Each structure stands twice: as structure tokens, then as C-alpha cells.
Amino acid sequence: MNALIADDEPLLSLALKTALAEAWPELEIAAVVPNGLEAVQTAERLKPDVAFLDIQMPGLTGLEAAAEIADRMGEAAPAIVFVTAYDQYATKAFEVAAIDYVLKPVQVDRLKATVERLKARQRNFD
């Protein structure tokens, strides 16, 4: 499986990438982008299995990017996981079919639960 990370804070992108390497070593990070618009464009181009999106980003928010990805890619859209410091957007995140909602700072143990959820989803599609 491969993933896209979208976060406008480079240190937090790196922290998520590092935590994912520990929680899910076989996951390939296909791209890391700094905003929602690039997340949409990159998702369309690379067709990742999962997209880890921050909520507050320039251009398009993570919520807007997720909705746009779903509109453009339909059933081929990646699983969406929001990784954010803002807990007040959780309800909206699940309205756009998020698989999970992880709060920053990301804890590896919490991320492992997300990984298990994503793996279970993938098994259902295989």
C-alpha cells in the first residue's frame, strides 16, 4: 500500500512520516504535499491507497480536499485519515467518509489503531 501526506507544517509531516514508518513499516509514502490543492492533484495522479490530511491548510482545507478527491476519483478515492490538532472538526470529517481522525501530536500507539482499521478496510476490498 502507498500513502499521501498533506500538511502545511513540514516538521509535522516529518513526524507523521516517522510515526507511520514505526507503526506500518511496509507502507510506502508516495508523496508529501503542503496544501489541499496539491493533495487533490497528487491523489489524482498517484492514486494512493490512503491519504493523511491535515484540516487547516492553505488553498483547500483538508475537509475540502477530501470532498474534492471523492468527487473526482469516486470509488478509486483513497481512504481518508485526518491528522489534526483540532478536535472540533471530527463530525464533519466523518461526514466526508473519513476512516479515522487522529489528533496531533501523533502517538504511535494511536496510529497503530488507525493502521489496523486501514488494513481491515483493505482486506474487505481484496
PDB file of C-alpha atoms in Angstrom:
ATOM      1  CA  MET A   1       0.000   0.000   0.000  1.00  0.00           C
ATOM      2  CA  ASN A   2       1.040   3.583  -0.505  1.00  0.00           C
ATOM      3  CA  ALA A   3       0.060   6.881   1.051  1.00  0.00           C
ATOM      4  CA  LEU A   4      -0.118  10.609   0.547  1.00  0.00           C
ATOM      5  CA  ILE A   5       0.549  13.035   3.403  1.00  0.00           C
ATOM      6  CA  ALA A   6      -0.801  16.598   3.167  1.00  0.00           C
ATOM      7  CA  ASP A   7       0.226  19.050   5.883  1.00  0.00           C
ATOM      8  CA  ASP A   8       1.425  22.641   5.612  1.00  0.00           C
ATOM      9  CA  GLU A   9       3.820  22.220   8.544  1.00  0.00           C
ATOM     10  CA  PRO A  10       6.970  20.394   7.353  1.00  0.00           C
ATOM     11  CA  LEU A  11       8.030  19.275  10.838  1.00  0.00           C
ATOM     12  CA  LEU A  12       4.618  17.743  11.491  1.00  0.00           C
ATOM     13  CA  SER A  13       4.683  15.995   8.104  1.00  0.00           C
ATOM     14  CA  LEU A  14       8.055  14.547   9.003  1.00  0.00           C
ATOM     15  CA  ALA A  15       6.791  13.494  12.450  1.00  0.00           C
ATOM     16  CA  LEU A  16       3.809  11.713  10.857  1.00  0.00           C
ATOM     17  CA  LYS A  17       6.042  10.042   8.278  1.00  0.00           C
ATOM     18  CA  THR A  18       8.349   8.837  11.074  1.00  0.00           C
ATOM     19  CA  ALA A  19       5.446   7.571  13.185  1.00  0.00           C
ATOM     20  CA  LEU A  20       3.977   5.762  10.169  1.00  0.00           C
ATOM     21  CA  ALA A  21       7.338   4.094   9.494  1.00  0.00           C
ATOM     22  CA  GLU A  22       7.202   2.684  13.011  1.00  0.00           C
ATOM     23  CA  ALA A  23       3.510   1.791  13.039  1.00  0.00           C
ATOM     24  CA  TRP A  24       3.339   0.458   9.452  1.00  0.00           C
ATOM     25  CA  PRO A  25       6.841  -0.264   8.058  1.00  0.00           C
ATOM     26  CA  GLU A  26       5.572  -1.735   4.789  1.00  0.00           C
ATOM     27  CA  LEU A  27       3.595   1.424   3.882  1.00  0.00           C
ATOM     28  CA  GLU A  28       5.232   3.463   1.134  1.00  0.00           C
ATOM     29  CA  ILE A  29       4.870   7.235   1.406  1.00  0.00           C
ATOM     30  CA  ALA A  30       4.283   8.175  -2.226  1.00  0.00           C
ATOM     31  CA  ALA A  31       4.242  11.945  -1.657  1.00  0.00           C
ATOM     32  CA  VAL A  32       4.183  14.683   0.953  1.00  0.00           C
ATOM     33  CA  VAL A  33       2.462  17.918  -0.098  1.00  0.00           C
ATOM     34  CA  PRO A  34       1.978  21.256   1.709  1.00  0.00           C
ATOM     35  CA  ASN A  35      -1.624  22.152   0.886  1.00  0.00           C
ATOM     36  CA  GLY A  36      -5.071  20.885  -0.008  1.00  0.00           C
ATOM     37  CA  LEU A  37      -4.946  21.757  -3.693  1.00  0.00           C
ATOM     38  CA  GLU A  38      -1.745  19.775  -4.192  1.00  0.00           C
ATOM     39  CA  ALA A  39      -3.298  16.931  -2.186  1.00  0.00           C
ATOM     40  CA  VAL A  40      -6.154  16.715  -4.694  1.00  0.00           C
ATOM     41  CA  GLN A  41      -3.855  16.915  -7.722  1.00  0.00           C
ATOM     42  CA  THR A  42      -1.387  14.400  -6.292  1.00  0.00           C
ATOM     43  CA  ALA A  43      -4.121  11.973  -5.269  1.00  0.00           C
ATOM     44  CA  GLU A  44      -5.487  12.021  -8.809  1.00  0.00           C
ATOM     45  CA  ARG A  45      -2.033  11.490 -10.310  1.00  0.00           C
ATOM     46  CA  LEU A  46      -0.621   8.871  -7.916  1.00  0.00           C
ATOM     47  CA  LYS A  47      -3.850   7.144  -6.820  1.00  0.00           C
ATOM     48  CA  PRO A  48      -2.656   6.371  -3.268  1.00  0.00           C
ATOM     49  CA  ASP A  49      -4.420   3.804  -1.118  1.00  0.00           C
ATOM     50  CA  VAL A  50      -4.665   6.234   1.798  1.00  0.00           C
ATOM     51  CA  ALA A  51      -4.393   9.996   2.279  1.00  0.00           C
ATOM     52  CA  PHE A  52      -3.424  11.520   5.613  1.00  0.00           C
ATOM     53  CA  LEU A  53      -4.796  15.071   5.563  1.00  0.00           C
ATOM     54  CA  ASP A  54      -4.365  17.966   7.953  1.00  0.00           C
ATOM     55  CA  ILE A  55      -7.516  20.032   8.480  1.00  0.00           C
ATOM     56  CA  GLN A  56      -6.104  23.583   8.380  1.00  0.00           C
ATOM     57  CA  MET A  57      -4.120  24.047   5.170  1.00  0.00           C
ATOM     58  CA  PRO A  58      -3.778  26.823   2.607  1.00  0.00           C
ATOM     59  CA  GLY A  59      -5.755  26.689  -0.617  1.00  0.00           C
ATOM     60  CA  LEU A  60      -8.202  23.961   0.321  1.00  0.00           C
ATOM     61  CA  THR A  61      -8.761  22.726   3.848  1.00  0.00           C
ATOM     62  CA  GLY A  62      -8.369  19.022   4.467  1.00  0.00           C
ATOM     63  CA  LEU A  63     -12.158  18.705   4.550  1.00  0.00           C
ATOM     64  CA  GLU A  64     -12.488  20.473   1.198  1.00  0.00           C
ATOM     65  CA  ALA A  65      -9.657  18.426  -0.278  1.00  0.00           C
ATOM     66  CA  ALA A  66     -11.250  15.164   0.887  1.00  0.00           C
ATOM     67  CA  ALA A  67     -14.589  16.130  -0.674  1.00  0.00           C
ATOM     68  CA  GLU A  68     -12.875  17.130  -3.927  1.00  0.00           C
ATOM     69  CA  ILE A  69     -10.868  13.895  -4.024  1.00  0.00           C
ATOM     70  CA  ALA A  70     -14.069  11.894  -3.532  1.00  0.00           C
ATOM     71  CA  ASP A  71     -15.867  13.864  -6.261  1.00  0.00           C
ATOM     72  CA  ARG A  72     -13.049  13.494  -8.770  1.00  0.00           C
ATOM     73  CA  MET A  73     -11.983   9.921  -8.025  1.00  0.00           C
ATOM     74  CA  GLY A  74     -15.217   8.239  -6.978  1.00  0.00           C
ATOM     75  CA  GLU A  75     -14.700   4.643  -5.885  1.00  0.00           C
ATOM     76  CA  ALA A  76     -10.976   4.915  -6.697  1.00  0.00           C
ATOM     77  CA  ALA A  77     -10.532   7.577  -3.991  1.00  0.00           C
ATOM     78  CA  PRO A  78      -8.077   6.740  -1.232  1.00  0.00           C
ATOM     79  CA  ALA A  79      -9.102   6.053   2.334  1.00  0.00           C
ATOM     80  CA  ILE A  80      -9.001   9.365   4.192  1.00  0.00           C
ATOM     81  CA  VAL A  81      -7.465   9.833   7.626  1.00  0.00           C
ATOM     82  CA  PHE A  82      -7.455  13.297   9.140  1.00  0.00           C
ATOM     83  CA  VAL A  83      -4.443  14.160  11.284  1.00  0.00           C
ATOM     84  CA  THR A  84      -5.019  17.469  13.026  1.00  0.00           C
ATOM     85  CA  ALA A  85      -4.716  19.498  16.199  1.00  0.00           C
ATOM     86  CA  TYR A  86      -8.392  20.477  16.016  1.00  0.00           C
ATOM     87  CA  ASP A  87     -10.921  18.136  17.582  1.00  0.00           C
ATOM     88  CA  GLN A  88     -13.954  20.266  16.644  1.00  0.00           C
ATOM     89  CA  TYR A  89     -13.946  19.081  13.011  1.00  0.00           C
ATOM     90  CA  ALA A  90     -14.364  15.369  13.753  1.00  0.00           C
ATOM     91  CA  THR A  91     -18.072  15.238  12.924  1.00  0.00           C
ATOM     92  CA  LYS A  92     -17.517  16.955   9.573  1.00  0.00           C
ATOM     93  CA  ALA A  93     -14.600  14.627   8.862  1.00  0.00           C
ATOM     94  CA  PHE A  94     -16.782  11.564   9.204  1.00  0.00           C
ATOM     95  CA  GLU A  95     -19.435  13.219   7.029  1.00  0.00           C
ATOM     96  CA  VAL A  96     -16.873  13.132   4.186  1.00  0.00           C
ATOM     97  CA  ALA A  97     -16.272   9.417   4.877  1.00  0.00           C
ATOM     98  CA  ALA A  98     -13.078   9.623   6.909  1.00  0.00           C
ATOM     99  CA  ILE A  99     -11.727   6.288   8.097  1.00  0.00           C
ATOM    100  CA  ASP A 100     -10.196   7.874  11.186  1.00  0.00           C
ATOM    101  CA  TYR A 101      -9.432  11.163  12.921  1.00  0.00           C
ATOM    102  CA  VAL A 102      -6.098  11.363  14.725  1.00  0.00           C
ATOM    103  CA  LEU A 103      -5.136  14.266  16.954  1.00  0.00           C
ATOM    104  CA  LYS A 104      -1.697  15.862  16.944  1.00  0.00           C
ATOM    105  CA  PRO A 105       0.807  15.334  18.336  1.00  0.00           C
ATOM    106  CA  VAL A 106       0.534  11.874  16.783  1.00  0.00           C
ATOM    107  CA  GLN A 107       1.171   8.995  19.159  1.00  0.00           C
ATOM    108  CA  VAL A 108       2.497   5.777  17.602  1.00  0.00           C
ATOM    109  CA  ASP A 109       0.118   3.611  19.668  1.00  0.00           C
ATOM    110  CA  ARG A 110      -2.873   5.631  18.438  1.00  0.00           C
ATOM    111  CA  LEU A 111      -1.576   5.454  14.880  1.00  0.00           C
ATOM    112  CA  LYS A 112      -1.295   1.663  15.161  1.00  0.00           C
ATOM    113  CA  ALA A 113      -5.060   1.531  15.765  1.00  0.00           C
ATOM    114  CA  THR A 114      -5.559   3.562  12.596  1.00  0.00           C
ATOM    115  CA  VAL A 115      -3.268   1.206  10.690  1.00  0.00           C
ATOM    116  CA  GLU A 116      -5.319  -1.786  11.838  1.00  0.00           C
ATOM    117  CA  ARG A 117      -8.506  -0.052  10.695  1.00  0.00           C
ATOM    118  CA  LEU A 118      -6.944   0.672   7.285  1.00  0.00           C
ATOM    119  CA  LYS A 119      -5.661  -2.880   6.900  1.00  0.00           C
ATOM    120  CA  ALA A 120      -9.099  -4.274   7.741  1.00  0.00           C
ATOM    121  CA  ARG A 121     -10.645  -1.958   5.139  1.00  0.00           C
ATOM    122  CA  GLN A 122      -8.110  -3.136   2.551  1.00  0.00           C
ATOM    123  CA  ARG A 123      -8.862  -6.808   3.309  1.00  0.00           C
ATOM    124  CA  ASN A 124     -12.545  -6.094   2.675  1.00  0.00           C
ATOM    125  CA  PHE A 125     -11.678  -4.713  -0.783  1.00  0.00           C
ATOM    126  CA  ASP A 126      -9.369  -7.577  -1.772  1.00  0.00           C
TER     127      ASP A 126
END
